[in-house]
Amino acid sequence: MSQRVPIAAEHVLHHFLGISRALAGRLDFQSMIEAVSEEIRFILPHDHLDVSLLLDDDHHLSAYETGLHTAWSDFAIHPLEIARSPIRSLLLGVEPYILSDDAMVDERFQFPGALNTPIFDARLRSRLHVPLRARGEVIGALSCSTHLAHFYTLDDVRHTQHVADLLASYLYALRQTEQAKQLAIAEAQIRAREEGLRLGVLRLTQELENERQRIGMDLHDQTLADMTRLHRRLARLQLQDSVPATELAPVAQALHESMQELRLIIDAVKPTILQLFGFVEGLEDLLLRSVRNSGLAIVTQLRDDTDGLANDLAEPQKIALFRIIQEAVNNAIKHAVPHAIIVEITATASDLCLTILDDGLGLDSASRLETGGIKNMQIRAQLLSAQVHIDKGRNGKGTCVQVCLPLPAPL
Ligand SMILES: Nc1ncnc2c1ncn2[C@@H]1O[C@H](COP(=O)(O)OP(=O)(O)O)[C@@H](O)[C@H]1O
Ligand SMILES: [Mg+2]
């Protein structure tokens, strides 16, 4: 049996207070355990001290140790199954404490699958284990061990239990804080990823648009200028008698038409009105210009029921929506032969919707929707997380294209 001199009650109390003081301000398990180990040593001499903490899944535990370094340290990072812990009966609430005079021969620690190698590696003989309880439940265990056999007594069990009761609420609070912190980090990471993705898409849209405008400018400054020069040379040739006018006239006409088309393309890639004035004004201009250029008698109407909500969108979003509407309006003019084209802007609590209606011929079964302009509309919408629906128009006549953009939830 132990030959230790019993420690006086007032000294025990003094060290309990010391443990309390050592705990204050400790914000991680390891430093908490090291501080406690130093203070507890006076009441309870030990060569090894460890704390096991049950995890929320009810099947695993983490372990933190001080004194000697054993394989149990790994369980601070890689949790161990409770079923493999040598003190599982205590952790599961079956035993009120475990006191072993010689753990190296104690059959309680030896069962199939038991992770008991640290006992032998570190030659831990006397062992004493008491539960850590918080809110009436076992949340883990405090364990002390020495190399000497027959060292601890029932008095030690009582003292250790007091220390464990003191520690438990600190450990519980620390674990809750730790979990809340992990959760907050995980949430922040998800938010950052989503935001990064969203910003990436917006930046990509902006870059595509910049590129498009650059091509538009090159076409204007280079190609259109070249074509204009060619046109002038042709006009001069037409004045000379050596070349028959009948041969040159169709060439000059074809060139003139190509230049007209090129101007339209250049116009389309430069939504200057959109950038200078705003989304609704840009749309108004688009409708009027497209119809005027078509030379067709089409009535247009633009209705904004949202009080200019679209103007508050990010620039790349506005541009992408503008391009989608531009294609829908062009399709209506090109394919539908309509009397009227109506563009409506509406909003629900969750979405901003843009609807382009025509009262023309409508889509037919031969319409190819997988390539070309409509496909582009869908890709642009996807990049914005918006949806495009294409259907028959009002009263089954013509075509209705609707694009709905989810709005951020109000704060
Ligand atoms: N508003 C519309 N009215 C009638 N048909 C349409 C309309 N919009 C599109 N279509 C049909 O859908 C086809 C695919 O459109 P789109 O992908 O924009 O290609 P493109 O305009 O180059 O032909 C068109 O060729 C046309 O047959
Ligand atoms: Mg088209």
XYZ file of C-alpha atoms and ligand atoms in Angstrom:
439
model
C 0.000 0.000 0.000
C 0.932 3.634 -0.354
C 3.411 5.007 2.213
C 2.405 8.601 1.557
C 1.990 11.122 4.361
C -1.667 12.284 4.351
C -2.048 15.888 3.247
C -3.761 18.317 5.635
C -7.268 19.507 4.739
C -6.290 23.189 4.607
C -3.521 22.334 2.144
C -5.971 20.474 -0.042
C -8.234 23.537 -0.046
C -5.276 25.787 -0.812
C -4.404 23.669 -3.865
C -8.003 23.549 -5.027
C -7.946 27.335 -5.094
C -4.617 27.120 -6.935
C -6.252 24.890 -9.557
C -9.084 27.388 -9.957
C -6.606 30.179 -10.469
C -4.558 28.097 -12.910
C -7.669 27.472 -14.981
C -8.617 31.104 -15.368
C -7.843 32.493 -18.780
C -6.840 29.148 -20.304
C -8.336 28.998 -23.750
C -7.158 25.651 -25.028
C -7.303 22.163 -23.605
C -3.595 21.467 -23.644
C -2.520 24.549 -21.687
C -5.423 24.016 -19.281
C -4.308 20.465 -18.548
C -0.678 21.411 -18.115
C -1.593 24.174 -15.653
C -3.842 21.820 -13.682
C -1.246 19.048 -13.678
C 1.247 21.307 -11.901
C -1.210 22.309 -9.154
C -2.790 18.902 -8.711
C 0.624 17.299 -8.217
C 0.698 18.500 -4.572
C -2.530 16.727 -3.724
C -2.106 13.872 -6.108
C 1.416 12.957 -7.186
C 1.471 11.519 -10.699
C 3.751 10.725 -13.625
C 1.000 11.059 -16.171
C -2.266 12.963 -16.265
C -4.804 12.863 -19.011
C -8.257 14.105 -19.812
C -10.643 12.298 -22.141
C -13.562 14.230 -23.558
C -16.543 12.608 -25.261
C -17.445 14.031 -28.631
C -20.920 15.036 -29.693
C -21.417 11.945 -31.838
C -21.537 9.839 -28.591
C -19.116 7.314 -30.114
C -15.712 8.963 -29.991
C -13.453 10.752 -27.574
C -10.539 13.159 -27.726
C -7.673 12.790 -25.254
C -5.162 15.309 -23.939
C -2.225 14.259 -21.799
C 0.615 15.716 -19.858
C 3.636 14.295 -18.044
C 4.601 11.560 -20.456
C 3.953 11.504 -24.128
C 2.062 8.398 -25.238
C -0.027 7.274 -28.205
C -3.030 8.861 -26.436
C -1.812 12.246 -27.678
C -2.884 11.246 -31.174
C -6.466 11.218 -29.989
C -6.430 14.974 -29.538
C -6.458 15.100 -33.344
C -7.835 11.712 -34.404
C -10.676 10.782 -32.064
C -10.757 7.271 -30.615
C -13.848 5.075 -30.503
C -15.187 4.994 -26.943
C -15.603 1.219 -27.272
C -11.787 0.881 -27.542
C -10.972 3.004 -24.507
C -9.627 0.973 -21.521
C -11.929 3.067 -19.299
C -15.052 2.704 -21.470
C -17.122 1.429 -18.500
C -16.487 4.728 -16.695
C -17.125 6.851 -19.793
C -20.402 5.052 -20.416
C -21.493 5.727 -16.836
C -21.373 2.060 -15.738
C -18.708 2.576 -13.030
C -18.540 5.629 -10.710
C -14.706 5.532 -10.759
C -11.850 3.138 -11.542
C -8.993 2.604 -9.159
C -6.286 0.212 -10.276
C -3.336 -0.886 -8.183
C -1.484 -2.137 -11.215
C -2.914 -1.330 -14.623
C -0.338 -3.541 -16.344
C -1.978 -6.642 -14.968
C -5.509 -5.293 -14.444
C -7.885 -7.371 -16.544
C -10.400 -4.521 -16.738
C -8.074 -2.764 -19.194
C -7.537 -5.805 -21.323
C -10.247 -6.752 -23.729
C -10.242 -7.391 -27.475
C -9.652 -4.123 -29.366
C -8.669 -2.183 -26.225
C -6.227 0.598 -26.968
C -4.087 -0.084 -23.924
C -0.564 -0.007 -25.377
C 0.260 3.369 -23.722
C -0.207 1.702 -20.308
C 2.599 -0.732 -21.145
C 4.747 1.664 -23.174
C 4.770 4.260 -20.381
C 4.671 1.608 -17.625
C 1.656 3.124 -15.928
C 0.841 0.976 -12.920
C -1.312 2.761 -10.350
C -4.165 4.410 -12.181
C -7.089 6.426 -10.969
C -9.983 7.528 -13.161
C -12.946 9.677 -12.237
C -15.731 11.015 -14.458
C -16.002 14.615 -15.601
C -19.645 15.589 -15.289
C -21.463 18.616 -16.649
C -25.203 19.191 -16.639
C -25.650 15.805 -14.962
C -23.959 13.885 -17.772
C -20.566 12.263 -18.100
C -18.620 14.393 -20.591
C -15.274 12.666 -20.113
C -12.764 11.452 -17.550
C -9.794 12.716 -15.577
C -7.036 10.132 -15.158
C -3.863 10.101 -13.063
C -1.184 7.459 -13.222
C 2.158 6.642 -11.616
C 4.911 4.153 -12.315
C 4.502 2.822 -8.786
C 2.038 0.048 -8.072
C -0.425 0.285 -5.155
C -0.060 4.041 -4.946
C -3.534 5.597 -4.962
C -6.196 5.213 -2.280
C -9.919 5.841 -1.979
C -9.060 9.233 -0.428
C -7.270 10.075 -3.655
C -10.387 9.104 -5.576
C -12.405 11.599 -3.511
C -9.868 14.385 -4.017
C -9.575 13.692 -7.709
C -13.329 13.741 -8.056
C -13.386 17.239 -6.489
C -10.760 18.382 -8.955
C -12.718 16.758 -11.799
C -15.903 18.569 -10.710
C -14.002 21.833 -10.718
C -12.528 21.117 -14.150
C -15.644 19.750 -15.801
C -17.539 22.997 -16.157
C -14.449 24.776 -17.529
C -13.852 21.973 -20.000
C -17.507 21.924 -20.975
C -17.539 25.663 -21.629
C -14.268 25.450 -23.513
C -15.575 22.645 -25.691
C -18.792 24.552 -26.458
C -16.738 27.614 -27.414
C -14.439 25.480 -29.525
C -17.390 23.910 -31.342
C -19.045 27.279 -31.908
C -15.737 28.572 -33.258
C -15.343 25.585 -35.632
C -18.921 26.052 -36.821
C -18.382 29.754 -37.398
C -15.169 29.019 -39.329
C -16.920 26.405 -41.482
C -19.802 28.794 -42.189
C -17.441 31.646 -43.023
C -15.535 29.355 -45.383
C -18.730 28.353 -47.209
C -19.815 31.993 -47.443
C -16.386 33.010 -48.755
C -16.471 30.226 -51.344
C -19.969 31.232 -52.528
C -19.009 34.881 -52.608
C -15.793 34.036 -54.474
C -17.779 32.075 -57.037
C -20.302 34.865 -57.436
C -17.593 37.488 -57.798
C -15.751 35.226 -60.232
C -18.836 34.948 -62.424
C -19.442 38.687 -62.298
C -15.821 39.383 -63.153
C -15.961 36.903 -66.010
C -19.111 38.545 -67.370
C -17.456 41.926 -67.067
C -14.355 40.667 -68.848
C -16.391 39.077 -71.625
C -18.182 42.370 -72.023
C -14.922 44.339 -72.112
C -13.612 41.996 -74.760
C -16.791 42.359 -76.739
C -16.523 46.122 -76.621
C -12.885 45.968 -77.659
C -13.830 43.857 -80.689
C -16.613 46.356 -81.419
C -14.130 49.219 -81.362
C -11.646 47.346 -83.561
C -14.408 46.602 -86.026
C -15.342 50.262 -86.060
C -11.892 51.747 -86.248
C -10.296 49.193 -88.513
C -12.713 47.080 -90.530
C -15.402 49.679 -91.077
C -12.796 52.273 -91.971
C -11.244 49.844 -94.495
C -14.620 49.088 -95.979
C -15.421 52.774 -96.288
C -12.179 53.308 -98.192
C -12.984 50.366 -100.478
C -16.418 51.803 -101.080
C -14.908 55.127 -102.096
C -12.485 53.426 -104.493
C -15.353 51.519 -106.034
C -17.310 54.745 -106.443
C -14.307 56.274 -108.217
C -13.986 53.214 -110.499
C -17.641 53.501 -111.361
C -16.910 56.992 -112.738
C -14.320 55.597 -115.176
C -15.473 54.334 -118.539
C -13.027 51.411 -118.661
C -15.079 49.257 -116.256
C -18.704 48.523 -117.156
C -21.067 50.037 -114.537
C -23.224 46.888 -114.602
C -20.382 44.853 -113.138
C -19.422 47.301 -110.443
C -22.874 48.318 -109.224
C -23.748 44.954 -107.553
C -20.327 44.861 -105.860
C -20.819 48.399 -104.529
C -24.338 47.483 -103.361
C -23.121 44.319 -101.571
C -20.365 46.278 -99.876
C -22.825 48.954 -98.816
C -25.096 46.312 -97.261
C -22.170 44.669 -95.452
C -21.251 48.056 -94.013
C -24.822 48.582 -92.826
C -24.779 45.207 -91.096
C -21.412 45.879 -89.553
C -22.704 49.188 -88.171
C -25.592 47.360 -86.550
C -23.190 44.868 -84.985
C -20.979 47.660 -83.709
C -24.008 49.468 -82.314
C -25.100 46.328 -80.569
C -21.804 45.739 -78.793
C -21.702 49.247 -77.382
C -24.587 49.688 -74.961
C -23.485 53.247 -74.236
C -26.981 54.363 -73.255
C -27.079 51.573 -70.678
C -23.786 52.700 -69.210
C -24.517 56.407 -69.383
C -28.134 56.607 -68.325
C -29.409 53.401 -66.817
C -31.028 50.099 -67.476
C -34.578 51.149 -68.330
C -33.439 54.025 -70.554
C -31.023 51.639 -72.273
C -33.881 49.209 -72.955
C -36.080 51.991 -74.287
C -33.330 53.015 -76.662
C -32.756 49.405 -77.697
C -36.420 48.866 -78.555
C -36.728 52.075 -80.559
C -33.446 51.618 -82.419
C -34.007 47.944 -83.246
C -37.459 48.599 -84.684
C -36.301 51.672 -86.568
C -33.382 49.777 -88.129
C -35.684 46.929 -89.163
C -37.812 49.337 -91.236
C -40.914 47.420 -90.002
C -43.996 49.062 -88.498
C -43.869 47.524 -85.017
C -45.360 49.137 -81.929
C -43.154 48.896 -78.836
C -43.972 49.313 -75.199
C -41.771 49.209 -72.110
C -43.243 48.876 -68.619
C -41.231 48.987 -65.430
C -43.312 48.072 -62.356
C -40.260 47.993 -60.093
C -39.398 51.642 -59.781
C -35.999 51.227 -61.421
C -34.942 48.226 -59.299
C -32.799 46.901 -62.163
C -30.606 49.998 -61.975
C -29.363 48.823 -58.568
C -27.953 45.576 -59.964
C -24.214 45.099 -60.406
C -22.899 46.311 -63.770
C -22.145 42.817 -65.184
C -25.649 41.666 -64.186
C -27.245 44.608 -65.969
C -25.159 44.014 -69.061
C -25.967 40.299 -69.173
C -29.716 40.973 -68.755
C -29.516 43.672 -71.409
C -27.898 41.212 -73.821
C -30.578 38.602 -73.164
C -33.341 41.111 -73.886
C -31.488 42.369 -76.927
C -31.446 38.860 -78.389
C -35.128 38.265 -77.581
C -36.129 41.579 -79.167
C -33.986 40.883 -82.227
C -35.526 37.421 -82.545
C -39.024 38.893 -82.373
C -38.154 41.380 -85.132
C -36.289 38.842 -87.254
C -38.516 35.791 -86.970
C -41.977 36.730 -85.725
C -43.317 39.549 -87.968
C -45.192 40.971 -84.975
C -47.446 44.000 -84.642
C -46.144 44.755 -81.202
C -43.248 43.964 -78.884
C -43.727 44.563 -75.180
C -40.992 44.467 -72.537
C -42.101 44.286 -68.888
C -39.991 44.526 -65.735
C -41.640 43.072 -62.633
C -40.450 41.881 -59.250
C -41.546 39.433 -56.569
C -40.089 39.184 -53.072
C -37.394 36.860 -54.409
C -36.933 37.597 -58.130
C -36.590 40.318 -60.693
C -38.330 39.238 -63.915
C -37.950 40.627 -67.418
C -40.550 39.578 -69.966
C -40.341 40.101 -73.723
C -43.626 39.482 -75.517
C -44.441 39.535 -79.196
C -47.684 38.812 -80.986
C -46.080 37.341 -84.092
C -45.850 33.908 -85.701
C -44.613 32.085 -82.629
C -41.969 29.367 -82.387
C -42.567 26.388 -84.615
C -41.467 22.827 -84.176
C -38.633 23.389 -86.660
C -37.147 26.177 -84.521
C -33.673 25.191 -83.406
C -33.191 26.266 -79.812
C -30.007 24.398 -78.882
C -27.568 26.586 -80.738
C -27.299 30.269 -81.562
C -28.945 33.200 -79.827
C -31.326 31.332 -77.548
C -28.567 29.060 -76.290
C -26.440 32.134 -75.578
C -29.338 33.649 -73.631
C -29.469 30.532 -71.486
C -25.730 30.500 -70.851
C -25.751 34.167 -69.875
C -28.664 33.513 -67.524
C -26.924 30.527 -65.934
C -23.868 32.633 -65.202
C -26.151 34.960 -63.218
C -28.032 32.059 -61.555
C -31.094 33.330 -63.455
C -33.664 31.248 -65.342
C -34.961 31.734 -68.871
C -38.418 30.440 -69.870
C -39.617 30.555 -73.468
C -43.257 29.871 -74.198
C -46.213 30.906 -76.297
C -47.236 34.540 -75.912
C -50.476 35.920 -74.414
C -53.635 34.152 -75.626
C -51.423 31.548 -77.283
C -50.207 34.044 -79.877
C -46.589 34.968 -80.533
C -43.750 34.254 -78.116
C -43.003 35.096 -74.493
C -39.431 35.055 -73.222
C -39.039 35.520 -69.501
C -35.805 35.810 -67.542
C -35.953 35.754 -63.749
C -32.991 36.754 -61.586
C -33.016 35.782 -57.897
C -32.628 38.861 -55.691
C -30.551 38.790 -52.507
C -32.664 38.251 -49.388
C -33.379 41.541 -47.560
C -31.260 42.056 -44.438
N -39.824 35.547 -81.165
C -39.760 34.507 -82.018
N -40.788 34.245 -82.841
C -40.729 33.203 -83.688
N -39.680 32.352 -83.781
C -38.627 32.580 -83.016
C -38.603 33.648 -82.081
N -37.424 33.593 -81.421
C -36.750 32.536 -81.919
N -37.448 31.917 -82.867
C -37.076 30.703 -83.601
O -36.066 30.051 -82.861
C -34.908 29.849 -83.649
C -33.682 29.968 -82.829
O -33.434 31.303 -82.397
P -31.958 31.760 -82.105
O -31.347 30.716 -81.230
O -31.993 33.135 -81.584
O -31.225 31.663 -83.479
P -31.279 32.658 -84.737
O -31.972 33.893 -84.305
O -29.848 32.881 -85.037
O -32.019 31.904 -85.810
C -35.028 30.894 -84.741
O -34.349 30.500 -85.906
C -36.518 30.967 -84.962
O -36.953 29.924 -85.789
Mg -31.499 34.950 -82.636
